[in-house]
Each structure stands twice: as C-alpha cells, then as structure tokens.
mmCIF file with all atom_site columns, C-alpha atoms and ligand atoms in Angstrom:
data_model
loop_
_atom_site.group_PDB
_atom_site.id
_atom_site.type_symbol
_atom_site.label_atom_id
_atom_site.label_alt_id
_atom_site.label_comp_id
_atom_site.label_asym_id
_atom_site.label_entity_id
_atom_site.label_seq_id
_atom_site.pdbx_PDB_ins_code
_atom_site.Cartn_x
_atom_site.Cartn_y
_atom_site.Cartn_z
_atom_site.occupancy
_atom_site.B_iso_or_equiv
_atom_site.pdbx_formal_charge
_atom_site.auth_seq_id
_atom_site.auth_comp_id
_atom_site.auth_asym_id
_atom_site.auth_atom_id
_atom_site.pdbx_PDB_model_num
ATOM   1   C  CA  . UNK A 1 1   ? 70.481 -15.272 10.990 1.00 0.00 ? 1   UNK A CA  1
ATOM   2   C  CA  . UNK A 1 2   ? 69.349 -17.107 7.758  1.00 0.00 ? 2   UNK A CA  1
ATOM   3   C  CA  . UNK A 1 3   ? 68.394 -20.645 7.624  1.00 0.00 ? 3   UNK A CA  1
ATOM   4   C  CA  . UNK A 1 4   ? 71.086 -22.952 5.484  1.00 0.00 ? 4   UNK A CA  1
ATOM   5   C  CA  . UNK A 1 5   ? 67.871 -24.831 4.144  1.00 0.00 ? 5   UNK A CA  1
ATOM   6   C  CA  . UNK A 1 6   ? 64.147 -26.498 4.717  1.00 0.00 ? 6   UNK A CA  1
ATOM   7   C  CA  . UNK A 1 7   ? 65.694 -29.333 7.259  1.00 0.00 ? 7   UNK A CA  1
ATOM   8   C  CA  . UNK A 1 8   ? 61.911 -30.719 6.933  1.00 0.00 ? 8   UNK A CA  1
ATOM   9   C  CA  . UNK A 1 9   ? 58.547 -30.343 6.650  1.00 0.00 ? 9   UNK A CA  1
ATOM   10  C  CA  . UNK A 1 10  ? 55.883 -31.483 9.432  1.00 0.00 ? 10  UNK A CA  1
ATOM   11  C  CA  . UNK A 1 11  ? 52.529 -33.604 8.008  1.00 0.00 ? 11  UNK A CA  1
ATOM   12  C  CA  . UNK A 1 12  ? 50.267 -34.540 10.843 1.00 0.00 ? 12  UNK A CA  1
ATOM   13  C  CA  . UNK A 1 13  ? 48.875 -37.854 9.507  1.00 0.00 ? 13  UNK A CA  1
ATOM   14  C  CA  . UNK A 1 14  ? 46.091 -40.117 11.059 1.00 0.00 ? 14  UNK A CA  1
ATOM   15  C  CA  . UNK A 1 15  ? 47.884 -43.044 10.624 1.00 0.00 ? 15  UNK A CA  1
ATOM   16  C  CA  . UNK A 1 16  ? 52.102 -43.866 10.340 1.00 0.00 ? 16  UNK A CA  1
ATOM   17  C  CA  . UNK A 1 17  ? 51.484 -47.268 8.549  1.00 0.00 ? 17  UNK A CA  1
ATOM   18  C  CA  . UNK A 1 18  ? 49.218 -45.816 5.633  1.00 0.00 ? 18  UNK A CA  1
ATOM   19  C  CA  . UNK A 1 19  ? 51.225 -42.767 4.925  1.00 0.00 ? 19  UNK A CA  1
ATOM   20  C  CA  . UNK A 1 20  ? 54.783 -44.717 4.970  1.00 0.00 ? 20  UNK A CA  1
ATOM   21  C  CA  . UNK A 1 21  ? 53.348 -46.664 2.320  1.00 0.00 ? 21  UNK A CA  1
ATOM   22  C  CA  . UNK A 1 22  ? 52.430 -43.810 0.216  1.00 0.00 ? 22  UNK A CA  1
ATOM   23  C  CA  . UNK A 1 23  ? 55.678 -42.292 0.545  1.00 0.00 ? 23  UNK A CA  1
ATOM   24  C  CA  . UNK A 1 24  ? 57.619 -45.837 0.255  1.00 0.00 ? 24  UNK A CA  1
ATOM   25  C  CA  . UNK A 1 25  ? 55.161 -47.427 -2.401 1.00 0.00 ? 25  UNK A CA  1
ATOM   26  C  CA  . UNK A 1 26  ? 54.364 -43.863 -5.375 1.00 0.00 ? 26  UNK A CA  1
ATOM   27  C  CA  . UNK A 1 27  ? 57.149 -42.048 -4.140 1.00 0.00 ? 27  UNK A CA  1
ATOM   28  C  CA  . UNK A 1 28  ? 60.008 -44.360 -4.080 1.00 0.00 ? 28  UNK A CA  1
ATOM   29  C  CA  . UNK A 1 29  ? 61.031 -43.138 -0.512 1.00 0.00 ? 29  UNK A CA  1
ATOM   30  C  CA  . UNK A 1 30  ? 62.828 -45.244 2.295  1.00 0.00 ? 30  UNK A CA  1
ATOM   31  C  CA  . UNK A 1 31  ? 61.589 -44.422 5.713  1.00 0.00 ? 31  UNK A CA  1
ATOM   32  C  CA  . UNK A 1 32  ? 64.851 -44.661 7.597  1.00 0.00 ? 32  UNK A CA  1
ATOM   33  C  CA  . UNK A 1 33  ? 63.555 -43.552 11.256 1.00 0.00 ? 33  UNK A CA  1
ATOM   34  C  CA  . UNK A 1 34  ? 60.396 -44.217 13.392 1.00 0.00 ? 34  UNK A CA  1
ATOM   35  C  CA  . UNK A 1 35  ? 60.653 -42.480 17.001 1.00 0.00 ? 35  UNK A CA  1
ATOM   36  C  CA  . UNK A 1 36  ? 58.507 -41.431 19.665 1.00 0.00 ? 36  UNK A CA  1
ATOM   37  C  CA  . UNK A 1 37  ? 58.331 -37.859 20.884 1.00 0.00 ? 37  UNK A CA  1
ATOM   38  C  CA  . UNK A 1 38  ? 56.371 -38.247 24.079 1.00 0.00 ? 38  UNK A CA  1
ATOM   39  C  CA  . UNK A 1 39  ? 56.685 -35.046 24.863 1.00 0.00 ? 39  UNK A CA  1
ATOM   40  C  CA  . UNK A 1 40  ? 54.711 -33.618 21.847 1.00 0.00 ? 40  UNK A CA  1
ATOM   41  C  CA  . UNK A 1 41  ? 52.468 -36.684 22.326 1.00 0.00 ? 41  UNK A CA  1
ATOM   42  C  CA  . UNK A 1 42  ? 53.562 -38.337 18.913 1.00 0.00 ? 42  UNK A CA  1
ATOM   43  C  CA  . UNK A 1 43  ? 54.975 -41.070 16.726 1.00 0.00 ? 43  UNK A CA  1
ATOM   44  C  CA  . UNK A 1 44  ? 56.934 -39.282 13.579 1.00 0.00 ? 44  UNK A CA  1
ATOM   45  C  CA  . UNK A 1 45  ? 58.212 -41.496 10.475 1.00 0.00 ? 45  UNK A CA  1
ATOM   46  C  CA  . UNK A 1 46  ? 61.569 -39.914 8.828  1.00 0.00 ? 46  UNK A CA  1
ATOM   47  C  CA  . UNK A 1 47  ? 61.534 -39.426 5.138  1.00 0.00 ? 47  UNK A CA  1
ATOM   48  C  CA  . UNK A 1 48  ? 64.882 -38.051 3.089  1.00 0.00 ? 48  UNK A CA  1
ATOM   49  C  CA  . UNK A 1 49  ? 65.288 -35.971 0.092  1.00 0.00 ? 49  UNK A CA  1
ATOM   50  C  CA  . UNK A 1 50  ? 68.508 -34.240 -0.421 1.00 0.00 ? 50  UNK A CA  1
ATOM   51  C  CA  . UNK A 1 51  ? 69.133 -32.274 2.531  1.00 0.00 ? 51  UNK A CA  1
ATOM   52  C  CA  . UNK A 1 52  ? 65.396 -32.014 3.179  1.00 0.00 ? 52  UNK A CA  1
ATOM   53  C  CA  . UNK A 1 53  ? 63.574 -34.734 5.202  1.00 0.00 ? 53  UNK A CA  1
ATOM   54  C  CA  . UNK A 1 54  ? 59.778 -35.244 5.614  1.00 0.00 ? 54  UNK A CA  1
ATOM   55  C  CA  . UNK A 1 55  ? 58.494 -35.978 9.409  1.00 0.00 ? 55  UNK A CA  1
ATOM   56  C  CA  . UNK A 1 56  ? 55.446 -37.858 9.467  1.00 0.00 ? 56  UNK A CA  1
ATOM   57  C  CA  . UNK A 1 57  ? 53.801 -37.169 12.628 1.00 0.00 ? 57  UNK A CA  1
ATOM   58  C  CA  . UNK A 1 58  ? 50.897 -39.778 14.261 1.00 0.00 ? 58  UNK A CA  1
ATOM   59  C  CA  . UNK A 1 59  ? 49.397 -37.970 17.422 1.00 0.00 ? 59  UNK A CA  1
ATOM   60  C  CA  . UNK A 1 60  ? 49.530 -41.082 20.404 1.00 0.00 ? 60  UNK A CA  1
ATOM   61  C  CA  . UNK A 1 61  ? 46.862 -39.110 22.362 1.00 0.00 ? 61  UNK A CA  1
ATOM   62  C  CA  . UNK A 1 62  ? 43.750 -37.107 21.071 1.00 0.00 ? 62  UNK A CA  1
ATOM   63  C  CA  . UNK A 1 63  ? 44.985 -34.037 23.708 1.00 0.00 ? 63  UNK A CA  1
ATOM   64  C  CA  . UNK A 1 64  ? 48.682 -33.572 22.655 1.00 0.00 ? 64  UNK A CA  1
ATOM   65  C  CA  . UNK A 1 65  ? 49.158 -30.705 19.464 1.00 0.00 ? 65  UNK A CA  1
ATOM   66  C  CA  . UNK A 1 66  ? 48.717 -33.138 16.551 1.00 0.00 ? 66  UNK A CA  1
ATOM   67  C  CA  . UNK A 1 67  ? 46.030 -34.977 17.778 1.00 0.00 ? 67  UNK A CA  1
ATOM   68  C  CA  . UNK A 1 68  ? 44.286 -31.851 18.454 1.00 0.00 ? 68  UNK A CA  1
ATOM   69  C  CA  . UNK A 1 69  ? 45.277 -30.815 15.081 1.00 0.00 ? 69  UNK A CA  1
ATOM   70  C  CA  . UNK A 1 70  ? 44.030 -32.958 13.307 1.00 0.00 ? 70  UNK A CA  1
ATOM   71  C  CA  . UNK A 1 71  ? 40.605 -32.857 15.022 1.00 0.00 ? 71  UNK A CA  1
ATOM   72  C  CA  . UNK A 1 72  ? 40.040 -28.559 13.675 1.00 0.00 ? 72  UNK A CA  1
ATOM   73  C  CA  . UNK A 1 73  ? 41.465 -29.447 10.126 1.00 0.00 ? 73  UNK A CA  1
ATOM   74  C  CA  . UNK A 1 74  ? 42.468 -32.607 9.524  1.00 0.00 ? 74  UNK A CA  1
ATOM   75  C  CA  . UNK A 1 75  ? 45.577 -34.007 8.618  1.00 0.00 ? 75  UNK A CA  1
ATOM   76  C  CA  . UNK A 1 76  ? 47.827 -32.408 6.474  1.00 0.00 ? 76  UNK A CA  1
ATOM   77  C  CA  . UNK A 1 77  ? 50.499 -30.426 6.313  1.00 0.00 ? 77  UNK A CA  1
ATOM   78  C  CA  . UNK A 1 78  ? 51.616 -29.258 9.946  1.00 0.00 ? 78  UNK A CA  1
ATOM   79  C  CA  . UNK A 1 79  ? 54.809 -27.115 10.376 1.00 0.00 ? 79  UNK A CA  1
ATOM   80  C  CA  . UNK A 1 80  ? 57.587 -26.219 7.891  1.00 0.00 ? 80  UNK A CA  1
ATOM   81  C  CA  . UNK A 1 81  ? 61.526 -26.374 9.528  1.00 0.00 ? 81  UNK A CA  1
ATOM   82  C  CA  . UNK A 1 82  ? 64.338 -24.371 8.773  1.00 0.00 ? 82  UNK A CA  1
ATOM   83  C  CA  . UNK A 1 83  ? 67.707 -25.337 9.443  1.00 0.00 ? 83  UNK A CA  1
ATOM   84  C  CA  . UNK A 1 84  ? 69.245 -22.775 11.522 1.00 0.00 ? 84  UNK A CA  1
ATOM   85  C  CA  . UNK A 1 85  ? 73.183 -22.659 12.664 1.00 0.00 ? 85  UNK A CA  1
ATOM   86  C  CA  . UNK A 1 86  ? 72.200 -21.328 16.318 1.00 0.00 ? 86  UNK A CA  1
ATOM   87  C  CA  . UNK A 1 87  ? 69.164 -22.132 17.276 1.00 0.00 ? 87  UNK A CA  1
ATOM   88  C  CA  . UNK A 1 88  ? 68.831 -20.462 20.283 1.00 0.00 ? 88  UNK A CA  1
ATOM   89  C  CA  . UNK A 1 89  ? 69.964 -17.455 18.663 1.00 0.00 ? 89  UNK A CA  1
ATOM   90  C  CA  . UNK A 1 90  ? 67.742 -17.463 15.628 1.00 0.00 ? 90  UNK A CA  1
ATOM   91  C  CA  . UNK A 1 91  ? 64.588 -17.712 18.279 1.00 0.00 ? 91  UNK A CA  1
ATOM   92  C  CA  . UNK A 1 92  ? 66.320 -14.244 20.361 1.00 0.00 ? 92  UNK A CA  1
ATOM   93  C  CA  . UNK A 1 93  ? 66.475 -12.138 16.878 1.00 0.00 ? 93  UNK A CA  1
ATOM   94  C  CA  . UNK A 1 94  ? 63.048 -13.218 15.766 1.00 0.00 ? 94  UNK A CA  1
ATOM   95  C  CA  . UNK A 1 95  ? 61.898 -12.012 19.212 1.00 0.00 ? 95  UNK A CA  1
ATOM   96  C  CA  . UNK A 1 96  ? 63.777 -8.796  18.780 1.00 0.00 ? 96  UNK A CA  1
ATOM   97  C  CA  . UNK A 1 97  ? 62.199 -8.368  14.945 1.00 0.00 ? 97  UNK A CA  1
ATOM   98  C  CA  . UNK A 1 98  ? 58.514 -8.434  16.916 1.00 0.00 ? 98  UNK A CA  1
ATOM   99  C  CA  . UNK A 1 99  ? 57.484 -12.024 16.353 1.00 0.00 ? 99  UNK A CA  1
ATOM   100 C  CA  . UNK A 1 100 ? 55.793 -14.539 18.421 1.00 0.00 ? 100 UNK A CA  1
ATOM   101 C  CA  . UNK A 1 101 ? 57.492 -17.312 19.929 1.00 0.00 ? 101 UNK A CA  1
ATOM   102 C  CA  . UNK A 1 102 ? 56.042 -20.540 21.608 1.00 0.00 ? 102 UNK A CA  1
ATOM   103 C  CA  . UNK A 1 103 ? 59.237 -21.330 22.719 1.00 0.00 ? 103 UNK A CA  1
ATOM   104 C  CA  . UNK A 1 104 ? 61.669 -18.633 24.049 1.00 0.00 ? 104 UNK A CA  1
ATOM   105 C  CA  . UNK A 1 105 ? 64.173 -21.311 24.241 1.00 0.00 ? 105 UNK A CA  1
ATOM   106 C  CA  . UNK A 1 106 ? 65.102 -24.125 22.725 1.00 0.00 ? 106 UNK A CA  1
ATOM   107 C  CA  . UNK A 1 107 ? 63.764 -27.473 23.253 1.00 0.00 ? 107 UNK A CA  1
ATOM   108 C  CA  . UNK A 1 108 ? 65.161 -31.108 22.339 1.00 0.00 ? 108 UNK A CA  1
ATOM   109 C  CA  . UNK A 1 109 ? 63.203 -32.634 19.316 1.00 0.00 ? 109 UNK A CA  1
ATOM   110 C  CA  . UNK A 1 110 ? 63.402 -35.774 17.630 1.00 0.00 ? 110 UNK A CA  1
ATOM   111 C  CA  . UNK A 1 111 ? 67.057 -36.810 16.419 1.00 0.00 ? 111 UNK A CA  1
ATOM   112 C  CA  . UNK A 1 112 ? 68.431 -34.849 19.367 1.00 0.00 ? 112 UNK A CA  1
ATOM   113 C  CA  . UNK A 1 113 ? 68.398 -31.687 17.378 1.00 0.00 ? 113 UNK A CA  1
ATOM   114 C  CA  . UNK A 1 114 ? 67.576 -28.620 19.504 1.00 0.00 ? 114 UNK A CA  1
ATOM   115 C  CA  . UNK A 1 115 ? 63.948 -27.224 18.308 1.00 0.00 ? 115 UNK A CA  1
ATOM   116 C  CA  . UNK A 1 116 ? 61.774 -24.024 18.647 1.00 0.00 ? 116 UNK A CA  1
ATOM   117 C  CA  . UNK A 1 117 ? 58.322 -22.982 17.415 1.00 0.00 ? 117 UNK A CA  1
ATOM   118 C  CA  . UNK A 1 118 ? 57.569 -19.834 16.446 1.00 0.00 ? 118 UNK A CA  1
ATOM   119 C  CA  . UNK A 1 119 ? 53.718 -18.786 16.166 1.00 0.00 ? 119 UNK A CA  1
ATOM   120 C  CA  . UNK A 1 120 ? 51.576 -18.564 13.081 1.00 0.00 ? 120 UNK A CA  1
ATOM   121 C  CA  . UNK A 1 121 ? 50.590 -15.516 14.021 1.00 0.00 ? 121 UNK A CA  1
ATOM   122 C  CA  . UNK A 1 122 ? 53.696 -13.716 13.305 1.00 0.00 ? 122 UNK A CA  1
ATOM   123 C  CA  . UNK A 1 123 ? 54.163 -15.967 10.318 1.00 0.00 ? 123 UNK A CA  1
ATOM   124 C  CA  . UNK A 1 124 ? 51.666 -15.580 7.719  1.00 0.00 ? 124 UNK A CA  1
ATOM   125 C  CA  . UNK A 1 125 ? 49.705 -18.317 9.113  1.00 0.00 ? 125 UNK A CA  1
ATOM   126 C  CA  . UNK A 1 126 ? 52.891 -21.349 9.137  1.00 0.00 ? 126 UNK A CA  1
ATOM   127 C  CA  . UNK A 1 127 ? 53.800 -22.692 12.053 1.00 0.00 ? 127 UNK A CA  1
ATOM   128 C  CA  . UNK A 1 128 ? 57.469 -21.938 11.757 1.00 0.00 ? 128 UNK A CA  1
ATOM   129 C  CA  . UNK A 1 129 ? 60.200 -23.997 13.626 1.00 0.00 ? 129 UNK A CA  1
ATOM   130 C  CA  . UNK A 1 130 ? 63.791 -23.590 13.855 1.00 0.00 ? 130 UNK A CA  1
ATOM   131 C  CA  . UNK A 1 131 ? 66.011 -26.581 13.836 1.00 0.00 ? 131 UNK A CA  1
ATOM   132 C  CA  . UNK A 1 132 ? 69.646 -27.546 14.211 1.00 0.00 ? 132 UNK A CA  1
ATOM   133 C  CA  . UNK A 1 133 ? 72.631 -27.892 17.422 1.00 0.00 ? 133 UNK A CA  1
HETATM 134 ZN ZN1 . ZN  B 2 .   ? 59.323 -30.637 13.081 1.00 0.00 ? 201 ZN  B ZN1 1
#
C-alpha cells in the first residue's frame, strides 16, 4: 500500500506557546487546533500547509514518549506521518515485508484519525507512523 502523501510531521517542542509563535509570527502560519492526547502524555498544536500539517507536540509529563524524548536529544523533529488509505492494513504488509511495529494495530490519535507507529529500527532511524480512517 503506498501512502497518498506526508499527512504531517511530528516536532517534540519544550514549549506550545514559543513554538506557535515561531510558526504564526516568521512563518505566516495559523495554528487552527490545540488538543490533548493524554494517552501519549501530550499537548500538540496543528499547523497546515497544503495537504501537509505540522503537529507540535508539548510532553504534559516528563515519563510519557515526548517528554522522555526530549530529555536523550532534545527537541526537534520527532516522527514523520504518512497518509495511508487503510491503516490497519498498511501496518499488516509492513509486518509481512519484516519490519518492526510498535503498534500491531491501530490506535486512535489526535483528530480521531486511526494511528500506528512503526519502529526506527526498521526505518532507517525515523520513527514512521501511518495515518488516516
Ligand atoms: Zn503524529
């Protein structure tokens, strides 16, 4: 299955309200969502640009993935997300082509799209998610 396009890119920042003003302030950007994933342990800040967005992500606890993240290297950029028609398939064929999944099925993300990580590892060192219905 190939992805339709980048549906975002991930940058753990350390904090929401400095970054949306870079993005708002040089880049001309509108944030247009702030939501809380509490079950990755974050606040993320939704940025658009064409059919790409950027996802801000602000851990909310020093143990959850960003926050420990950010502790080994800092913030930066996090995951890249590919848009995938099926996610739940996309994750199965990866598994069949030999590659390392942290989630064998798929989990709801923020803007109730369905979500699922694959691992670095297999990816040439990018935390890779899959993203779409
Ligand atoms: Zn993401």
């Amino acid at each position: 299955m190939k992805p339709t396009h980048i549906e975002h890119i991930g940058i753990a920042v350390r904090s929401l309200k400095d970054s949306i003003e870079y993005f708002e302030k040089v880049l001309g950007l509108e944030c247009y969502a702030i939501e809380n994933v509490s079950d990755q342990k974050v606040k993320t800040a939704f940025f658009k640009i064409g059919d790409t967005k950027i996802e801000l992500l602000e851990s909310t606890d020093p143990e959850g993935p960003i926050g420990k993240f950010i502790e080994k290297k800092g913030p930066g950029i996090h995951h890249l997300a590919f848009a995938m028609p099926d996610v739940e398939k996309a994750l199965t064929d990866a598994e069949k082509e030999g590659i390392q999944l942290i989630d064998k099925k798929p989990r709801s993300g923020a803007e109730g799209l369905k979500i699922g990580f694959l691992h670095p590892k297999s990816t040439g060192g990018v935390l890779t998610e899959f993203c779409g219905e």
